[in-house]
Amino acid sequence: MRNLVLLLALLHLVTFTRSALGQSIKINEIMSSNSSAIADDDGDYSDWIELYNAGQETVQLEGWGLSDNYDNPFKWVFPEYNMKTGEYLLVWASGKDRRPVAGDWINGVMREVYPNISGTSLSNLIQHHSYPDNPGSFQIIKDKFEAPIDVADNYGQRMHGLLKAPATGNFIFWISSDDSG
């Protein structure tokens, strides 16, 4: 029942402000019972809503509302965000209320380094008290999706980013690791 209520309520993406009338932001997809499809940055499987800008212009979403409560249509309010034409946006219904990071790491990769992580298993990193909210350092990598290797002992790292191809076309991506398996 909760999932049905969430699904119906999410369909009330509030676009009824003067600036939003006539815009073409669409709810493209809803995951109202996410148990294994897509994980958020913390590895949690929260419900999500995917928006799509089907229009011919960039739309400023600041002040738009999203809610699972008909009587409170602005339960969650979008921060300043320009949604470009043809863009898809995944909005997590996790209750974490995260906002985009200030700065210009969009179209780059955020590398976070977690010192004093012993062991060789991924679980050593994700079970450490500093992960994911308190990296020892971070850097923004603009020219490649590649981290330095063997820069220290006993550390873990996480990389994530928002990349936009410079041109339309077909692209091939490779992921590699120095782990055997």
mmCIF file of C-alpha atoms in Angstrom:
data_model
loop_
_atom_site.group_PDB
_atom_site.id
_atom_site.type_symbol
_atom_site.label_atom_id
_atom_site.label_comp_id
_atom_site.label_asym_id
_atom_site.label_seq_id
_atom_site.Cartn_x
_atom_site.Cartn_y
_atom_site.Cartn_z
ATOM 1 C CA MET A 1 0.000 0.000 0.000
ATOM 2 C CA ARG A 2 2.864 2.359 0.880
ATOM 3 C CA ASN A 3 4.346 1.871 -2.579
ATOM 4 C CA LEU A 4 1.036 2.612 -4.296
ATOM 5 C CA VAL A 5 0.586 5.767 -2.240
ATOM 6 C CA LEU A 6 4.168 6.820 -2.990
ATOM 7 C CA LEU A 7 3.691 6.161 -6.693
ATOM 8 C CA LEU A 8 0.474 8.162 -6.882
ATOM 9 C CA ALA A 9 1.833 10.976 -4.776
ATOM 10 C CA LEU A 10 5.015 11.295 -6.788
ATOM 11 C CA LEU A 11 2.925 11.871 -9.863
ATOM 12 C CA HIS A 12 2.114 15.226 -8.326
ATOM 13 C CA LEU A 13 5.440 16.762 -9.270
ATOM 14 C CA VAL A 14 4.553 20.336 -8.613
ATOM 15 C CA THR A 15 5.010 22.440 -11.699
ATOM 16 C CA PHE A 16 2.184 24.867 -11.170
ATOM 17 C CA THR A 17 4.177 28.002 -10.535
ATOM 18 C CA ARG A 18 3.976 30.880 -12.958
ATOM 19 C CA SER A 19 7.483 30.287 -14.256
ATOM 20 C CA ALA A 20 6.816 26.597 -14.801
ATOM 21 C CA LEU A 21 3.628 26.814 -16.826
ATOM 22 C CA GLY A 22 4.209 25.620 -20.350
ATOM 23 C CA GLN A 23 7.496 23.906 -19.506
ATOM 24 C CA SER A 24 8.069 20.338 -20.533
ATOM 25 C CA ILE A 25 9.597 18.512 -17.585
ATOM 26 C CA LYS A 26 8.232 14.978 -17.620
ATOM 27 C CA ILE A 27 8.286 12.212 -15.030
ATOM 28 C CA ASN A 28 10.050 9.633 -17.157
ATOM 29 C CA GLU A 29 10.293 6.748 -14.709
ATOM 30 C CA ILE A 30 9.531 5.943 -11.070
ATOM 31 C CA MET A 31 11.084 3.250 -8.897
ATOM 32 C CA SER A 32 8.735 2.960 -5.940
ATOM 33 C CA SER A 33 10.128 -0.233 -4.462
ATOM 34 C CA ASN A 34 13.862 -0.196 -5.141
ATOM 35 C CA SER A 35 15.565 -3.192 -3.597
ATOM 36 C CA SER A 36 18.356 -3.838 -6.094
ATOM 37 C CA ALA A 37 18.027 -1.702 -9.245
ATOM 38 C CA ILE A 38 20.171 1.392 -8.617
ATOM 39 C CA ALA A 39 22.070 2.310 -5.448
ATOM 40 C CA ASP A 40 22.686 5.885 -4.310
ATOM 41 C CA ASP A 41 26.125 7.254 -3.380
ATOM 42 C CA ASP A 42 25.898 5.544 0.018
ATOM 43 C CA GLY A 43 25.053 2.166 -1.495
ATOM 44 C CA ASP A 44 21.443 2.407 -0.293
ATOM 45 C CA TYR A 45 18.558 1.293 -2.507
ATOM 46 C CA SER A 46 16.098 4.129 -1.998
ATOM 47 C CA ASP A 47 13.098 4.860 -4.185
ATOM 48 C CA TRP A 48 13.685 7.379 -6.964
ATOM 49 C CA ILE A 49 12.021 9.498 -9.627
ATOM 50 C CA GLU A 50 13.584 10.185 -13.011
ATOM 51 C CA LEU A 51 12.717 13.494 -14.671
ATOM 52 C CA TYR A 52 13.249 14.325 -18.338
ATOM 53 C CA ASN A 53 13.377 17.732 -20.016
ATOM 54 C CA ALA A 54 11.558 17.103 -23.310
ATOM 55 C CA GLY A 55 11.482 20.787 -24.180
ATOM 56 C CA GLN A 56 13.637 22.967 -26.372
ATOM 57 C CA GLU A 57 14.916 25.154 -23.523
ATOM 58 C CA THR A 58 16.809 24.788 -20.266
ATOM 59 C CA VAL A 59 14.417 24.862 -17.286
ATOM 60 C CA GLN A 60 15.364 26.289 -13.884
ATOM 61 C CA LEU A 61 13.950 23.867 -11.270
ATOM 62 C CA GLU A 62 14.657 26.043 -8.233
ATOM 63 C CA GLY A 63 11.509 26.317 -6.138
ATOM 64 C CA TRP A 64 9.715 23.379 -7.761
ATOM 65 C CA GLY A 65 8.275 20.884 -5.293
ATOM 66 C CA LEU A 66 8.139 17.125 -4.972
ATOM 67 C CA SER A 67 6.010 15.328 -2.439
ATOM 68 C CA ASP A 68 4.251 12.155 -1.403
ATOM 69 C CA ASN A 69 1.620 14.206 0.425
ATOM 70 C CA TYR A 70 -1.153 15.854 -1.592
ATOM 71 C CA ASP A 71 -1.725 18.429 1.180
ATOM 72 C CA ASN A 72 1.979 19.357 1.266
ATOM 73 C CA PRO A 73 3.071 19.597 -2.392
ATOM 74 C CA PHE A 74 6.350 21.347 -1.478
ATOM 75 C CA LYS A 75 7.520 18.733 1.021
ATOM 76 C CA TRP A 76 10.856 18.697 -0.818
ATOM 77 C CA VAL A 77 11.874 21.785 -2.790
ATOM 78 C CA PHE A 78 14.427 21.716 -5.589
ATOM 79 C CA PRO A 79 17.544 23.801 -5.064
ATOM 80 C CA GLU A 80 18.932 25.949 -7.854
ATOM 81 C CA TYR A 81 19.378 23.591 -10.792
ATOM 82 C CA ASN A 82 19.280 24.201 -14.543
ATOM 83 C CA MET A 83 17.904 21.166 -16.357
ATOM 84 C CA LYS A 84 19.101 21.267 -19.942
ATOM 85 C CA THR A 85 17.013 20.148 -22.898
ATOM 86 C CA GLY A 86 17.200 16.385 -23.351
ATOM 87 C CA GLU A 87 18.611 15.906 -19.844
ATOM 88 C CA TYR A 88 17.527 13.165 -17.448
ATOM 89 C CA LEU A 89 17.657 13.795 -13.692
ATOM 90 C CA LEU A 90 17.440 11.094 -11.025
ATOM 91 C CA VAL A 91 15.903 12.367 -7.767
ATOM 92 C CA TRP A 92 16.286 10.069 -4.767
ATOM 93 C CA ALA A 93 13.317 9.730 -2.397
ATOM 94 C CA SER A 94 15.651 8.810 0.452
ATOM 95 C CA GLY A 95 15.001 11.580 2.937
ATOM 96 C CA LYS A 96 18.724 12.462 2.893
ATOM 97 C CA ASP A 97 17.980 15.901 1.395
ATOM 98 C CA ARG A 98 21.323 16.263 -0.323
ATOM 99 C CA ARG A 99 22.032 19.262 -2.481
ATOM 100 C CA PRO A 100 24.449 19.566 -5.374
ATOM 101 C CA VAL A 101 28.002 20.272 -4.233
ATOM 102 C CA ALA A 102 28.992 23.896 -4.687
ATOM 103 C CA GLY A 103 31.698 24.367 -7.270
ATOM 104 C CA ASP A 104 32.293 23.155 -10.760
ATOM 105 C CA TRP A 105 32.978 19.427 -10.537
ATOM 106 C CA ILE A 106 30.158 18.756 -12.981
ATOM 107 C CA ASN A 107 31.822 17.408 -16.091
ATOM 108 C CA GLY A 108 34.653 16.112 -13.950
ATOM 109 C CA VAL A 109 35.366 13.349 -11.490
ATOM 110 C CA MET A 110 35.467 13.724 -7.726
ATOM 111 C CA ARG A 111 38.209 11.559 -6.201
ATOM 112 C CA GLU A 112 37.862 11.033 -2.446
ATOM 113 C CA VAL A 113 40.710 9.460 -0.466
ATOM 114 C CA TYR A 114 40.142 7.692 2.856
ATOM 115 C CA PRO A 115 43.424 7.222 4.802
ATOM 116 C CA ASN A 116 44.176 4.512 7.367
ATOM 117 C CA ILE A 117 42.129 1.803 5.653
ATOM 118 C CA SER A 118 43.928 -1.498 6.110
ATOM 119 C CA GLY A 119 43.231 -4.661 4.173
ATOM 120 C CA THR A 120 42.603 -5.328 0.510
ATOM 121 C CA SER A 121 38.853 -5.868 0.386
ATOM 122 C CA LEU A 122 36.247 -3.310 -0.609
ATOM 123 C CA SER A 123 34.457 -4.126 2.646
ATOM 124 C CA ASN A 124 37.441 -2.672 4.571
ATOM 125 C CA LEU A 125 36.641 0.692 2.976
ATOM 126 C CA ILE A 126 32.859 0.705 3.133
ATOM 127 C CA GLN A 127 32.792 -0.508 6.752
ATOM 128 C CA HIS A 128 35.268 2.148 7.930
ATOM 129 C CA HIS A 129 33.822 4.893 10.153
ATOM 130 C CA SER A 130 34.980 7.673 7.806
ATOM 131 C CA TYR A 131 33.247 6.273 4.722
ATOM 132 C CA PRO A 132 31.461 7.855 2.839
ATOM 133 C CA ASP A 133 30.945 11.219 4.542
ATOM 134 C CA ASN A 134 34.429 12.107 5.813
ATOM 135 C CA PRO A 135 37.215 11.565 3.287
ATOM 136 C CA GLY A 136 40.680 12.666 4.369
ATOM 137 C CA SER A 137 41.110 14.543 1.106
ATOM 138 C CA PHE A 138 39.520 15.002 -2.272
ATOM 139 C CA GLN A 139 40.407 16.315 -5.686
ATOM 140 C CA ILE A 140 38.542 17.156 -8.855
ATOM 141 C CA ILE A 141 39.903 15.462 -11.957
ATOM 142 C CA LYS A 142 38.889 17.221 -15.174
ATOM 143 C CA ASP A 143 40.885 15.542 -17.922
ATOM 144 C CA LYS A 144 40.401 11.822 -17.306
ATOM 145 C CA PHE A 145 38.505 9.265 -15.240
ATOM 146 C CA GLU A 146 41.614 7.756 -13.708
ATOM 147 C CA ALA A 147 43.034 7.762 -10.202
ATOM 148 C CA PRO A 148 46.691 7.688 -9.267
ATOM 149 C CA ILE A 149 47.813 4.251 -8.090
ATOM 150 C CA ASP A 150 50.168 3.167 -5.308
ATOM 151 C CA VAL A 151 50.400 6.662 -3.830
ATOM 152 C CA ALA A 152 50.404 5.473 -0.209
ATOM 153 C CA ASP A 153 49.854 2.491 2.035
ATOM 154 C CA ASN A 154 46.576 1.725 3.768
ATOM 155 C CA TYR A 155 44.103 3.925 1.968
ATOM 156 C CA GLY A 156 40.874 3.564 0.044
ATOM 157 C CA GLN A 157 39.377 5.802 -2.592
ATOM 158 C CA ARG A 158 36.056 6.489 -4.255
ATOM 159 C CA MET A 159 35.481 8.216 -7.577
ATOM 160 C CA HIS A 160 32.239 9.588 -8.937
ATOM 161 C CA GLY A 161 31.250 12.298 -11.345
ATOM 162 C CA LEU A 162 28.901 13.793 -13.854
ATOM 163 C CA LEU A 163 30.315 13.637 -17.346
ATOM 164 C CA LYS A 164 28.883 15.130 -20.500
ATOM 165 C CA ALA A 165 30.226 14.020 -23.850
ATOM 166 C CA PRO A 166 31.516 16.914 -25.986
ATOM 167 C CA ALA A 167 29.560 15.632 -28.984
ATOM 168 C CA THR A 168 26.758 13.239 -29.739
ATOM 169 C CA GLY A 169 27.717 9.812 -30.931
ATOM 170 C CA ASN A 170 28.575 6.340 -29.773
ATOM 171 C CA PHE A 171 31.069 5.973 -26.954
ATOM 172 C CA ILE A 172 32.790 2.981 -25.400
ATOM 173 C CA PHE A 173 33.750 3.010 -21.720
ATOM 174 C CA TRP A 174 36.172 0.654 -20.005
ATOM 175 C CA ILE A 175 36.479 -0.048 -16.310
ATOM 176 C CA SER A 176 39.608 -1.762 -15.064
ATOM 177 C CA SER A 177 41.093 -2.670 -11.735
ATOM 178 C CA ASP A 178 44.341 -4.070 -10.444
ATOM 179 C CA ASP A 179 42.352 -6.697 -8.541
ATOM 180 C CA SER A 180 42.283 -10.198 -9.974
ATOM 181 C CA GLY A 181 38.632 -11.080 -9.940
#
